[in-house]
Amino acid sequence: MSTKIDLARIQEELVQEFRWGNEARVRELVAQLGAGPRQIRTVLETMLGDSESLVRQAAAFGLGELGGPASASRLEQQLAVEEARGDHGSGAVVEDIVRALGRIKGTRARASLVRKLERLASSKPEIPDVNELARALWRQRHPDLIPILRRSLETRTLPEPNDLHGLLVLLEKSPEALDTWARDASIPIDNKTQVLVVLEEDVPASLLLLLPAFVATADSVSEQAQSQDGDTAYYCERLFSLLLGDRKRFIPALPEHARARLRVVAQRLVALPSMGSALPAAVVLGLVGRPEDIPLLEKRRPADDPVFAKVFDDAVAALRKLH
C-alpha cells in the first residue's frame, strides 16, 4: 500500500514540476518511478493513457529521457492517438512527443519523425508545427535526412517561411561553408534567422566556431534595426536568445573581437522602443559590456515595470563589479 502511495506522490510531483518547466527535477523524479528502465517505462506508458493532457505531456517527456527503441515505438503509437484526437490538449501532447522523439538517439526515433514530416507535407499544417519538427530533426541530424527534406520542401505544400530551410542549410554545409554563408551579405537575413532558430535547439561543439560569423552579421545589420527594420531586429533577438540559452558555454567561447562586436549590437538594440529587443540586449550588455554602458542602461530602464527594471538593474550591477 505504501509503495502505491509513494508512486502516486512521485507521479503527482513529476507532473507539477513538468508544468513549471523544471526539467532537471523531472529527470530526477522519472528515475524514481521504478527499480529499472522496464519498470519506469511501464509507469510512463500507463501515464500516457491518462485523460489529463498534462499528465500525457509529462509522460512523453519521461519516455524521451528514458530513450531506447521501445520508448520511440510507444511514443509514435501515442502520436497517432493524439493526432486523431485533434483537440487543444492533444496538440500540446503532440508537441512534447515530437520533442521527446528528437531526444531519443537511433534510427527508430528518426524514422518516426520522418513519417511525421511526410504527414505534414501531405496536409495543411500550421507553421509552429513545422518549426517544432525542424528542431527535433536537427537533434537527429543525419545525412540521410537531406533528400527527404528536399522532397518535402519541393512539394510546396508546407507553409512558408518555415525552419526546415534552416535545417537543410545546416545539414548540407560543412562548418567552413557555413561560416562563409553566415557572413555573406547577399544571403537574405530571414534565411540566416531560420538557421539561428534551429541552432537554438542544439549547438554541437563542431559549430561553436560559427558563432562569431553570426555576431558579425548582427553587427553589420543592427543599424538597420535602429531604423525599425523588423527583420533585422528579429535576427538580433534570435542571436541573443541563442547565446543566452547557454550563456556559460557560448559567451566565453566568443573571441575578444566577437565580444566587442556583440557589445555594439547590444548597445544599439537596448535603445529600441520594443522591450522584446531591449530586454535581451540589456542582459547581453551585462555579460559583454563595460562600465561605460551603465548610463545607457540606466536611461533605458523602464521605471513603470519592476520586473523589466530588474533586468536592467542586474546588468548595471554586473558592470559595476568591473570597476
C-alpha atoms as a PDB file:
ATOM      1  CA  MET A   1       0.000   0.000   0.000  1.00  0.00           C
ATOM      2  CA  SER A   2       2.750   2.427   0.945  1.00  0.00           C
ATOM      3  CA  THR A   3       4.555   1.689  -2.324  1.00  0.00           C
ATOM      4  CA  LYS A   4       1.465   2.692  -4.325  1.00  0.00           C
ATOM      5  CA  ILE A   5       1.110   5.855  -2.280  1.00  0.00           C
ATOM      6  CA  ASP A   6       4.765   6.728  -2.826  1.00  0.00           C
ATOM      7  CA  LEU A   7       4.455   6.115  -6.566  1.00  0.00           C
ATOM      8  CA  ALA A   8       1.343   8.287  -6.771  1.00  0.00           C
ATOM      9  CA  ARG A   9       3.148  11.056  -4.905  1.00  0.00           C
ATOM     10  CA  ILE A  10       6.129  10.875  -7.256  1.00  0.00           C
ATOM     11  CA  GLN A  11       3.846  10.936 -10.307  1.00  0.00           C
ATOM     12  CA  GLU A  12       1.945  13.932  -8.976  1.00  0.00           C
ATOM     13  CA  GLU A  13       5.142  15.841  -8.241  1.00  0.00           C
ATOM     14  CA  LEU A  14       6.559  14.890 -11.643  1.00  0.00           C
ATOM     15  CA  VAL A  15       3.533  16.353 -13.426  1.00  0.00           C
ATOM     16  CA  GLN A  16       3.638  19.555 -11.395  1.00  0.00           C
ATOM     17  CA  GLU A  17       7.369  20.055 -11.929  1.00  0.00           C
ATOM     18  CA  PHE A  18       6.824  19.475 -15.633  1.00  0.00           C
ATOM     19  CA  ARG A  19       4.085  22.121 -15.588  1.00  0.00           C
ATOM     20  CA  TRP A  20       6.576  24.644 -14.196  1.00  0.00           C
ATOM     21  CA  GLY A  21       9.315  23.691 -16.634  1.00  0.00           C
ATOM     22  CA  ASN A  22      11.713  22.318 -14.023  1.00  0.00           C
ATOM     23  CA  GLU A  23      13.246  19.711 -16.303  1.00  0.00           C
ATOM     24  CA  ALA A  24      16.156  18.856 -14.012  1.00  0.00           C
ATOM     25  CA  ARG A  25      13.766  17.905 -11.216  1.00  0.00           C
ATOM     26  CA  VAL A  26      11.520  15.994 -13.631  1.00  0.00           C
ATOM     27  CA  ARG A  27      14.512  13.884 -14.678  1.00  0.00           C
ATOM     28  CA  GLU A  28      15.219  13.059 -11.035  1.00  0.00           C
ATOM     29  CA  LEU A  29      11.604  12.036 -10.481  1.00  0.00           C
ATOM     30  CA  VAL A  30      11.489   9.886 -13.626  1.00  0.00           C
ATOM     31  CA  ALA A  31      14.382   7.862 -12.210  1.00  0.00           C
ATOM     32  CA  GLN A  32      12.333   7.266  -9.024  1.00  0.00           C
ATOM     33  CA  LEU A  33       9.358   5.714 -10.829  1.00  0.00           C
ATOM     34  CA  GLY A  34      10.789   2.203 -10.752  1.00  0.00           C
ATOM     35  CA  ALA A  35      13.723  -0.037  -9.972  1.00  0.00           C
ATOM     36  CA  GLY A  36      14.944  -0.030 -13.564  1.00  0.00           C
ATOM     37  CA  PRO A  37      14.154   1.101 -17.114  1.00  0.00           C
ATOM     38  CA  ARG A  38      11.488  -1.572 -17.644  1.00  0.00           C
ATOM     39  CA  GLN A  39       9.501  -0.608 -14.550  1.00  0.00           C
ATOM     40  CA  ILE A  40       9.904   3.094 -15.281  1.00  0.00           C
ATOM     41  CA  ARG A  41       8.699   2.629 -18.858  1.00  0.00           C
ATOM     42  CA  THR A  42       5.651   0.702 -17.648  1.00  0.00           C
ATOM     43  CA  VAL A  43       4.647   3.554 -15.343  1.00  0.00           C
ATOM     44  CA  LEU A  44       5.196   6.183 -18.037  1.00  0.00           C
ATOM     45  CA  GLU A  45       3.240   4.193 -20.587  1.00  0.00           C
ATOM     46  CA  THR A  46       0.348   3.978 -18.142  1.00  0.00           C
ATOM     47  CA  MET A  47       0.505   7.747 -17.700  1.00  0.00           C
ATOM     48  CA  LEU A  48       0.218   8.139 -21.487  1.00  0.00           C
ATOM     49  CA  GLY A  49      -3.293   6.738 -21.206  1.00  0.00           C
ATOM     50  CA  ASP A  50      -4.420   9.381 -18.704  1.00  0.00           C
ATOM     51  CA  SER A  51      -7.344  11.618 -19.633  1.00  0.00           C
ATOM     52  CA  GLU A  52      -5.422  14.716 -18.463  1.00  0.00           C
ATOM     53  CA  SER A  53      -3.272  16.092 -21.285  1.00  0.00           C
ATOM     54  CA  LEU A  54      -0.651  17.495 -18.888  1.00  0.00           C
ATOM     55  CA  VAL A  55      -0.054  14.005 -17.483  1.00  0.00           C
ATOM     56  CA  ARG A  56       0.421  12.672 -21.010  1.00  0.00           C
ATOM     57  CA  GLN A  57       2.839  15.506 -21.783  1.00  0.00           C
ATOM     58  CA  ALA A  58       4.917  14.698 -18.712  1.00  0.00           C
ATOM     59  CA  ALA A  59       4.905  11.005 -19.650  1.00  0.00           C
ATOM     60  CA  ALA A  60       6.132  11.815 -23.164  1.00  0.00           C
ATOM     61  CA  PHE A  61       8.973  13.853 -21.701  1.00  0.00           C
ATOM     62  CA  GLY A  62       9.867  10.978 -19.404  1.00  0.00           C
ATOM     63  CA  LEU A  63       9.957   8.448 -22.238  1.00  0.00           C
ATOM     64  CA  GLY A  64      12.177  10.821 -24.196  1.00  0.00           C
ATOM     65  CA  GLU A  65      14.597  10.903 -21.280  1.00  0.00           C
ATOM     66  CA  LEU A  66      14.418   7.131 -20.855  1.00  0.00           C
ATOM     67  CA  GLY A  67      15.228   6.668 -24.540  1.00  0.00           C
ATOM     68  CA  GLY A  68      15.629   3.469 -26.496  1.00  0.00           C
ATOM     69  CA  PRO A  69      13.723   1.848 -29.367  1.00  0.00           C
ATOM     70  CA  ALA A  70      10.861   0.726 -27.108  1.00  0.00           C
ATOM     71  CA  SER A  71      10.228   4.307 -25.949  1.00  0.00           C
ATOM     72  CA  ALA A  72      10.376   5.551 -29.543  1.00  0.00           C
ATOM     73  CA  SER A  73       7.833   2.957 -30.676  1.00  0.00           C
ATOM     74  CA  ARG A  74       5.424   3.752 -27.840  1.00  0.00           C
ATOM     75  CA  LEU A  75       5.708   7.467 -28.489  1.00  0.00           C
ATOM     76  CA  GLU A  76       4.947   7.001 -32.174  1.00  0.00           C
ATOM     77  CA  GLN A  77       1.853   4.988 -31.270  1.00  0.00           C
ATOM     78  CA  GLN A  78       0.735   7.761 -28.930  1.00  0.00           C
ATOM     79  CA  LEU A  79       1.465  10.348 -31.611  1.00  0.00           C
ATOM     80  CA  ALA A  80      -1.139   8.694 -33.844  1.00  0.00           C
ATOM     81  CA  VAL A  81      -3.631   8.663 -30.963  1.00  0.00           C
ATOM     82  CA  GLU A  82      -3.127  12.368 -30.210  1.00  0.00           C
ATOM     83  CA  GLU A  83      -3.314  13.372 -33.874  1.00  0.00           C
ATOM     84  CA  ALA A  84      -6.623  11.524 -34.164  1.00  0.00           C
ATOM     85  CA  ARG A  85      -7.974  13.328 -31.102  1.00  0.00           C
ATOM     86  CA  GLY A  86      -7.268  16.690 -32.674  1.00  0.00           C
ATOM     87  CA  ASP A  87      -8.272  18.834 -29.671  1.00  0.00           C
ATOM     88  CA  HIS A  88      -6.283  21.587 -27.958  1.00  0.00           C
ATOM     89  CA  GLY A  89      -4.889  19.343 -25.243  1.00  0.00           C
ATOM     90  CA  SER A  90      -3.756  16.706 -27.697  1.00  0.00           C
ATOM     91  CA  GLY A  91      -1.968  19.385 -29.729  1.00  0.00           C
ATOM     92  CA  ALA A  92       0.235  20.143 -26.739  1.00  0.00           C
ATOM     93  CA  VAL A  93       0.907  16.428 -26.267  1.00  0.00           C
ATOM     94  CA  VAL A  94       1.911  16.115 -29.930  1.00  0.00           C
ATOM     95  CA  GLU A  95       4.469  18.887 -29.442  1.00  0.00           C
ATOM     96  CA  ASP A  96       6.012  17.123 -26.465  1.00  0.00           C
ATOM     97  CA  ILE A  97       6.079  13.773 -28.260  1.00  0.00           C
ATOM     98  CA  VAL A  98       7.917  15.354 -31.187  1.00  0.00           C
ATOM     99  CA  ARG A  99      10.432  16.917 -28.780  1.00  0.00           C
ATOM    100  CA  ALA A 100      10.859  13.587 -26.986  1.00  0.00           C
ATOM    101  CA  LEU A 101      11.482  11.716 -30.232  1.00  0.00           C
ATOM    102  CA  GLY A 102      14.106  14.309 -31.094  1.00  0.00           C
ATOM    103  CA  ARG A 103      15.998  13.459 -27.913  1.00  0.00           C
ATOM    104  CA  ILE A 104      15.989   9.689 -28.497  1.00  0.00           C
ATOM    105  CA  LYS A 105      19.037   8.593 -30.457  1.00  0.00           C
ATOM    106  CA  GLY A 106      18.701   5.900 -33.109  1.00  0.00           C
ATOM    107  CA  THR A 107      17.075   5.097 -36.409  1.00  0.00           C
ATOM    108  CA  ARG A 108      13.654   4.255 -34.970  1.00  0.00           C
ATOM    109  CA  ALA A 109      13.057   7.698 -33.479  1.00  0.00           C
ATOM    110  CA  ARG A 110      14.430   9.377 -36.608  1.00  0.00           C
ATOM    111  CA  ALA A 111      12.138   7.273 -38.798  1.00  0.00           C
ATOM    112  CA  SER A 112       9.150   8.281 -36.643  1.00  0.00           C
ATOM    113  CA  LEU A 113       9.971  11.955 -37.159  1.00  0.00           C
ATOM    114  CA  VAL A 114      10.415  11.440 -40.905  1.00  0.00           C
ATOM    115  CA  ARG A 115       6.966   9.845 -41.094  1.00  0.00           C
ATOM    116  CA  LYS A 116       5.604  12.832 -39.176  1.00  0.00           C
ATOM    117  CA  LEU A 117       7.215  15.143 -41.740  1.00  0.00           C
ATOM    118  CA  GLU A 118       5.659  13.195 -44.591  1.00  0.00           C
ATOM    119  CA  ARG A 119       2.228  13.522 -42.993  1.00  0.00           C
ATOM    120  CA  LEU A 120       2.712  17.258 -42.560  1.00  0.00           C
ATOM    121  CA  ALA A 121       3.830  17.637 -46.184  1.00  0.00           C
ATOM    122  CA  SER A 122       0.633  15.948 -47.353  1.00  0.00           C
ATOM    123  CA  SER A 123      -1.632  18.141 -45.242  1.00  0.00           C
ATOM    124  CA  LYS A 124      -2.013  21.818 -44.361  1.00  0.00           C
ATOM    125  CA  PRO A 125      -0.078  22.193 -41.103  1.00  0.00           C
ATOM    126  CA  GLU A 126       0.466  25.291 -39.028  1.00  0.00           C
ATOM    127  CA  ILE A 127       3.934  26.884 -39.189  1.00  0.00           C
ATOM    128  CA  PRO A 128       4.670  26.253 -35.458  1.00  0.00           C
ATOM    129  CA  ASP A 129       4.125  22.515 -36.026  1.00  0.00           C
ATOM    130  CA  VAL A 130       6.594  22.501 -38.914  1.00  0.00           C
ATOM    131  CA  ASN A 131       9.160  24.519 -36.980  1.00  0.00           C
ATOM    132  CA  GLU A 132       8.896  22.264 -33.921  1.00  0.00           C
ATOM    133  CA  LEU A 133       9.582  19.276 -36.144  1.00  0.00           C
ATOM    134  CA  ALA A 134      12.586  21.036 -37.710  1.00  0.00           C
ATOM    135  CA  ARG A 135      14.175  21.422 -34.288  1.00  0.00           C
ATOM    136  CA  ALA A 136      13.536  17.774 -33.401  1.00  0.00           C
ATOM    137  CA  LEU A 137      15.041  16.627 -36.711  1.00  0.00           C
ATOM    138  CA  TRP A 138      18.122  18.769 -36.024  1.00  0.00           C
ATOM    139  CA  ARG A 139      18.707  16.748 -32.871  1.00  0.00           C
ATOM    140  CA  GLN A 140      18.500  13.672 -35.104  1.00  0.00           C
ATOM    141  CA  ARG A 141      20.815  15.229 -37.706  1.00  0.00           C
ATOM    142  CA  HIS A 142      21.947  12.707 -40.279  1.00  0.00           C
ATOM    143  CA  PRO A 143      22.911  12.957 -43.964  1.00  0.00           C
ATOM    144  CA  ASP A 144      20.012  10.654 -44.851  1.00  0.00           C
ATOM    145  CA  LEU A 145      17.640  13.477 -43.937  1.00  0.00           C
ATOM    146  CA  ILE A 146      18.879  15.753 -46.739  1.00  0.00           C
ATOM    147  CA  PRO A 147      16.989  14.164 -49.684  1.00  0.00           C
ATOM    148  CA  ILE A 148      13.891  13.749 -47.504  1.00  0.00           C
ATOM    149  CA  LEU A 149      13.905  17.438 -46.598  1.00  0.00           C
ATOM    150  CA  ARG A 150      14.439  18.455 -50.209  1.00  0.00           C
ATOM    151  CA  ARG A 151      11.460  16.393 -51.347  1.00  0.00           C
ATOM    152  CA  SER A 152       9.237  17.788 -48.613  1.00  0.00           C
ATOM    153  CA  LEU A 153      10.171  21.387 -49.420  1.00  0.00           C
ATOM    154  CA  GLU A 154       9.767  20.811 -53.162  1.00  0.00           C
ATOM    155  CA  THR A 155       6.136  19.766 -52.675  1.00  0.00           C
ATOM    156  CA  ARG A 156       5.408  23.412 -51.736  1.00  0.00           C
ATOM    157  CA  THR A 157       2.536  22.249 -49.539  1.00  0.00           C
ATOM    158  CA  LEU A 158       4.213  23.350 -46.311  1.00  0.00           C
ATOM    159  CA  PRO A 159       3.545  26.878 -45.044  1.00  0.00           C
ATOM    160  CA  GLU A 160       6.269  29.451 -45.642  1.00  0.00           C
ATOM    161  CA  PRO A 161       8.555  30.661 -44.269  1.00  0.00           C
ATOM    162  CA  ASN A 162       9.484  27.639 -42.153  1.00  0.00           C
ATOM    163  CA  ASP A 163      12.594  26.481 -40.321  1.00  0.00           C
ATOM    164  CA  LEU A 164      13.073  23.341 -42.424  1.00  0.00           C
ATOM    165  CA  HIS A 165      15.028  25.606 -44.786  1.00  0.00           C
ATOM    166  CA  GLY A 166      17.422  26.460 -41.967  1.00  0.00           C
ATOM    167  CA  LEU A 167      17.716  22.791 -41.062  1.00  0.00           C
ATOM    168  CA  LEU A 168      18.599  21.916 -44.659  1.00  0.00           C
ATOM    169  CA  VAL A 169      21.340  24.557 -44.735  1.00  0.00           C
ATOM    170  CA  LEU A 170      22.850  23.159 -41.534  1.00  0.00           C
ATOM    171  CA  LEU A 171      22.795  19.601 -42.854  1.00  0.00           C
ATOM    172  CA  GLU A 172      24.128  20.377 -46.319  1.00  0.00           C
ATOM    173  CA  LYS A 173      27.059  22.630 -45.457  1.00  0.00           C
ATOM    174  CA  SER A 174      30.347  21.943 -43.715  1.00  0.00           C
ATOM    175  CA  PRO A 175      31.283  24.175 -40.751  1.00  0.00           C
ATOM    176  CA  GLU A 176      33.665  26.110 -43.020  1.00  0.00           C
ATOM    177  CA  ALA A 177      30.996  26.601 -45.680  1.00  0.00           C
ATOM    178  CA  LEU A 178      28.503  27.664 -43.006  1.00  0.00           C
ATOM    179  CA  ASP A 179      30.903  30.323 -41.752  1.00  0.00           C
ATOM    180  CA  THR A 180      31.216  31.755 -45.265  1.00  0.00           C
ATOM    181  CA  TRP A 181      27.457  31.543 -45.779  1.00  0.00           C
ATOM    182  CA  ALA A 182      26.687  33.312 -42.489  1.00  0.00           C
ATOM    183  CA  ARG A 183      28.999  36.218 -43.408  1.00  0.00           C
ATOM    184  CA  ASP A 184      27.693  36.544 -46.976  1.00  0.00           C
ATOM    185  CA  ALA A 185      25.797  39.839 -47.176  1.00  0.00           C
ATOM    186  CA  SER A 186      23.898  38.631 -50.260  1.00  0.00           C
ATOM    187  CA  ILE A 187      22.098  35.929 -48.247  1.00  0.00           C
ATOM    188  CA  PRO A 188      18.700  37.229 -47.042  1.00  0.00           C
ATOM    189  CA  ILE A 189      18.624  37.923 -43.325  1.00  0.00           C
ATOM    190  CA  ASP A 190      15.464  35.817 -42.951  1.00  0.00           C
ATOM    191  CA  ASN A 191      17.382  32.737 -44.139  1.00  0.00           C
ATOM    192  CA  LYS A 192      20.052  33.298 -41.509  1.00  0.00           C
ATOM    193  CA  THR A 193      17.388  33.759 -38.855  1.00  0.00           C
ATOM    194  CA  GLN A 194      15.940  30.354 -39.722  1.00  0.00           C
ATOM    195  CA  VAL A 195      19.350  28.781 -39.120  1.00  0.00           C
ATOM    196  CA  LEU A 196      19.701  30.543 -35.764  1.00  0.00           C
ATOM    197  CA  VAL A 197      16.295  29.302 -34.638  1.00  0.00           C
ATOM    198  CA  VAL A 198      17.235  25.693 -35.420  1.00  0.00           C
ATOM    199  CA  LEU A 199      20.622  26.099 -33.716  1.00  0.00           C
ATOM    200  CA  GLU A 200      18.869  27.247 -30.543  1.00  0.00           C
ATOM    201  CA  GLU A 201      17.826  23.623 -30.133  1.00  0.00           C
ATOM    202  CA  ASP A 202      21.412  22.394 -30.032  1.00  0.00           C
ATOM    203  CA  VAL A 203      24.848  23.778 -30.903  1.00  0.00           C
ATOM    204  CA  PRO A 204      27.320  20.921 -31.345  1.00  0.00           C
ATOM    205  CA  ALA A 205      30.958  21.546 -30.477  1.00  0.00           C
ATOM    206  CA  SER A 206      31.859  21.475 -34.168  1.00  0.00           C
ATOM    207  CA  LEU A 207      29.756  24.595 -34.765  1.00  0.00           C
ATOM    208  CA  LEU A 208      30.901  26.715 -31.809  1.00  0.00           C
ATOM    209  CA  LEU A 209      33.398  28.461 -34.080  1.00  0.00           C
ATOM    210  CA  LEU A 210      30.456  29.528 -36.238  1.00  0.00           C
ATOM    211  CA  LEU A 211      29.062  31.917 -33.602  1.00  0.00           C
ATOM    212  CA  PRO A 212      31.387  34.857 -34.449  1.00  0.00           C
ATOM    213  CA  ALA A 213      30.109  34.786 -38.038  1.00  0.00           C
ATOM    214  CA  PHE A 214      26.542  35.308 -36.861  1.00  0.00           C
ATOM    215  CA  VAL A 215      27.705  38.049 -34.479  1.00  0.00           C
ATOM    216  CA  ALA A 216      29.483  39.762 -37.383  1.00  0.00           C
ATOM    217  CA  THR A 217      26.257  39.712 -39.386  1.00  0.00           C
ATOM    218  CA  ALA A 218      24.347  41.170 -36.451  1.00  0.00           C
ATOM    219  CA  ASP A 219      26.890  43.981 -36.190  1.00  0.00           C
ATOM    220  CA  SER A 220      26.557  44.766 -39.894  1.00  0.00           C
ATOM    221  CA  VAL A 221      22.736  44.877 -39.867  1.00  0.00           C
ATOM    222  CA  SER A 222      21.925  46.180 -36.383  1.00  0.00           C
ATOM    223  CA  GLU A 223      21.999  49.809 -37.524  1.00  0.00           C
ATOM    224  CA  GLN A 224      19.043  48.930 -39.725  1.00  0.00           C
ATOM    225  CA  ALA A 225      17.270  47.577 -36.647  1.00  0.00           C
ATOM    226  CA  GLN A 226      17.588  51.045 -35.126  1.00  0.00           C
ATOM    227  CA  SER A 227      15.522  52.363 -38.027  1.00  0.00           C
ATOM    228  CA  GLN A 228      12.706  49.965 -37.024  1.00  0.00           C
ATOM    229  CA  ASP A 229      13.592  47.243 -39.527  1.00  0.00           C
ATOM    230  CA  GLY A 230      11.673  44.328 -38.048  1.00  0.00           C
ATOM    231  CA  ASP A 231      13.556  41.580 -39.874  1.00  0.00           C
ATOM    232  CA  THR A 232      16.989  42.708 -38.737  1.00  0.00           C
ATOM    233  CA  ALA A 233      15.810  43.349 -35.180  1.00  0.00           C
ATOM    234  CA  TYR A 234      14.330  39.856 -35.082  1.00  0.00           C
ATOM    235  CA  TYR A 235      17.596  38.373 -36.330  1.00  0.00           C
ATOM    236  CA  CYS A 236      19.463  40.080 -33.491  1.00  0.00           C
ATOM    237  CA  GLU A 237      16.865  38.937 -30.974  1.00  0.00           C
ATOM    238  CA  ARG A 238      17.267  35.322 -32.113  1.00  0.00           C
ATOM    239  CA  LEU A 239      21.042  35.645 -31.825  1.00  0.00           C
ATOM    240  CA  PHE A 240      20.643  36.926 -28.269  1.00  0.00           C
ATOM    241  CA  SER A 241      18.248  34.073 -27.491  1.00  0.00           C
ATOM    242  CA  LEU A 242      20.760  31.539 -28.784  1.00  0.00           C
ATOM    243  CA  LEU A 243      23.684  32.977 -26.838  1.00  0.00           C
ATOM    244  CA  LEU A 244      21.730  33.433 -23.613  1.00  0.00           C
ATOM    245  CA  GLY A 245      20.276  29.929 -23.824  1.00  0.00           C
ATOM    246  CA  ASP A 246      23.613  28.550 -22.619  1.00  0.00           C
ATOM    247  CA  ARG A 247      25.496  31.719 -21.705  1.00  0.00           C
ATOM    248  CA  LYS A 248      28.132  29.971 -19.593  1.00  0.00           C
ATOM    249  CA  ARG A 249      29.157  27.968 -22.639  1.00  0.00           C
ATOM    250  CA  PHE A 250      28.669  30.402 -25.519  1.00  0.00           C
ATOM    251  CA  ILE A 251      29.806  33.799 -24.213  1.00  0.00           C
ATOM    252  CA  PRO A 252      33.264  32.588 -23.060  1.00  0.00           C
ATOM    253  CA  ALA A 253      33.646  30.779 -26.397  1.00  0.00           C
ATOM    254  CA  LEU A 254      33.491  34.074 -28.301  1.00  0.00           C
ATOM    255  CA  PRO A 255      36.876  35.589 -29.131  1.00  0.00           C
ATOM    256  CA  GLU A 256      37.505  39.120 -27.918  1.00  0.00           C
ATOM    257  CA  HIS A 257      36.782  40.768 -31.260  1.00  0.00           C
ATOM    258  CA  ALA A 258      33.408  38.986 -31.467  1.00  0.00           C
ATOM    259  CA  ARG A 259      32.545  40.030 -27.918  1.00  0.00           C
ATOM    260  CA  ALA A 260      33.338  43.634 -28.852  1.00  0.00           C
ATOM    261  CA  ARG A 261      31.029  43.447 -31.873  1.00  0.00           C
ATOM    262  CA  LEU A 262      28.315  41.801 -29.781  1.00  0.00           C
ATOM    263  CA  ARG A 263      28.571  44.676 -27.321  1.00  0.00           C
ATOM    264  CA  VAL A 264      27.921  47.151 -30.152  1.00  0.00           C
ATOM    265  CA  VAL A 265      24.860  45.163 -31.256  1.00  0.00           C
ATOM    266  CA  ALA A 266      23.512  45.126 -27.700  1.00  0.00           C
ATOM    267  CA  GLN A 267      24.088  48.892 -27.339  1.00  0.00           C
ATOM    268  CA  ARG A 268      22.026  49.521 -30.458  1.00  0.00           C
ATOM    269  CA  LEU A 269      19.173  47.212 -29.571  1.00  0.00           C
ATOM    270  CA  VAL A 270      18.867  48.224 -25.938  1.00  0.00           C
ATOM    271  CA  ALA A 271      17.841  51.653 -27.200  1.00  0.00           C
ATOM    272  CA  LEU A 272      14.948  50.307 -29.289  1.00  0.00           C
ATOM    273  CA  PRO A 273      11.375  51.021 -28.106  1.00  0.00           C
ATOM    274  CA  SER A 274      10.434  47.336 -28.082  1.00  0.00           C
ATOM    275  CA  MET A 275      11.224  45.504 -24.864  1.00  0.00           C
ATOM    276  CA  GLY A 276      11.436  42.362 -26.968  1.00  0.00           C
ATOM    277  CA  SER A 277      14.714  43.763 -28.256  1.00  0.00           C
ATOM    278  CA  ALA A 278      15.794  45.864 -25.272  1.00  0.00           C
ATOM    279  CA  LEU A 279      15.479  43.222 -22.537  1.00  0.00           C
ATOM    280  CA  PRO A 280      17.789  40.564 -24.022  1.00  0.00           C
ATOM    281  CA  ALA A 281      20.126  43.342 -25.179  1.00  0.00           C
ATOM    282  CA  ALA A 282      20.390  44.543 -21.571  1.00  0.00           C
ATOM    283  CA  VAL A 283      21.247  41.029 -20.395  1.00  0.00           C
ATOM    284  CA  VAL A 284      23.905  40.718 -23.098  1.00  0.00           C
ATOM    285  CA  LEU A 285      25.382  44.089 -22.136  1.00  0.00           C
ATOM    286  CA  GLY A 286      25.637  42.850 -18.576  1.00  0.00           C
ATOM    287  CA  LEU A 287      27.776  39.985 -19.892  1.00  0.00           C
ATOM    288  CA  VAL A 288      29.981  41.658 -22.516  1.00  0.00           C
ATOM    289  CA  GLY A 289      29.630  45.361 -21.747  1.00  0.00           C
ATOM    290  CA  ARG A 290      31.868  47.826 -19.951  1.00  0.00           C
ATOM    291  CA  PRO A 291      31.166  50.231 -17.074  1.00  0.00           C
ATOM    292  CA  GLU A 292      30.772  52.974 -19.699  1.00  0.00           C
ATOM    293  CA  ASP A 293      27.499  51.293 -20.720  1.00  0.00           C
ATOM    294  CA  ILE A 294      25.875  51.936 -17.341  1.00  0.00           C
ATOM    295  CA  PRO A 295      24.385  55.358 -18.269  1.00  0.00           C
ATOM    296  CA  LEU A 296      22.767  53.821 -21.366  1.00  0.00           C
ATOM    297  CA  LEU A 297      21.192  51.060 -19.293  1.00  0.00           C
ATOM    298  CA  GLU A 298      20.004  53.463 -16.601  1.00  0.00           C
ATOM    299  CA  LYS A 299      18.472  55.757 -19.211  1.00  0.00           C
ATOM    300  CA  ARG A 300      16.599  52.879 -20.858  1.00  0.00           C
ATOM    301  CA  ARG A 301      15.455  51.291 -17.571  1.00  0.00           C
ATOM    302  CA  PRO A 302      11.608  51.112 -17.524  1.00  0.00           C
ATOM    303  CA  ALA A 303      10.580  52.735 -14.252  1.00  0.00           C
ATOM    304  CA  ASP A 304       6.938  51.636 -14.575  1.00  0.00           C
ATOM    305  CA  ASP A 305       7.646  47.890 -14.695  1.00  0.00           C
ATOM    306  CA  PRO A 306       9.557  46.431 -11.745  1.00  0.00           C
ATOM    307  CA  VAL A 307      10.098  43.055 -13.444  1.00  0.00           C
ATOM    308  CA  PHE A 308      11.653  44.594 -16.549  1.00  0.00           C
ATOM    309  CA  ALA A 309      13.517  47.139 -14.429  1.00  0.00           C
ATOM    310  CA  LYS A 310      15.250  44.346 -12.523  1.00  0.00           C
ATOM    311  CA  VAL A 311      16.769  43.043 -15.761  1.00  0.00           C
ATOM    312  CA  PHE A 312      18.436  46.411 -16.283  1.00  0.00           C
ATOM    313  CA  ASP A 313      19.404  46.687 -12.615  1.00  0.00           C
ATOM    314  CA  ASP A 314      21.106  43.287 -12.744  1.00  0.00           C
ATOM    315  CA  ALA A 315      23.055  44.290 -15.842  1.00  0.00           C
ATOM    316  CA  VAL A 316      24.160  47.536 -14.202  1.00  0.00           C
ATOM    317  CA  ALA A 317      25.227  45.667 -11.052  1.00  0.00           C
ATOM    318  CA  ALA A 318      27.307  43.253 -13.147  1.00  0.00           C
ATOM    319  CA  LEU A 319      29.074  46.115 -14.912  1.00  0.00           C
ATOM    320  CA  ARG A 320      29.764  47.993 -11.689  1.00  0.00           C
ATOM    321  CA  LYS A 321      31.729  44.974 -10.471  1.00  0.00           C
ATOM    322  CA  LEU A 322      34.153  45.577 -13.339  1.00  0.00           C
ATOM    323  CA  HIS A 323      35.382  48.856 -11.824  1.00  0.00           C
END
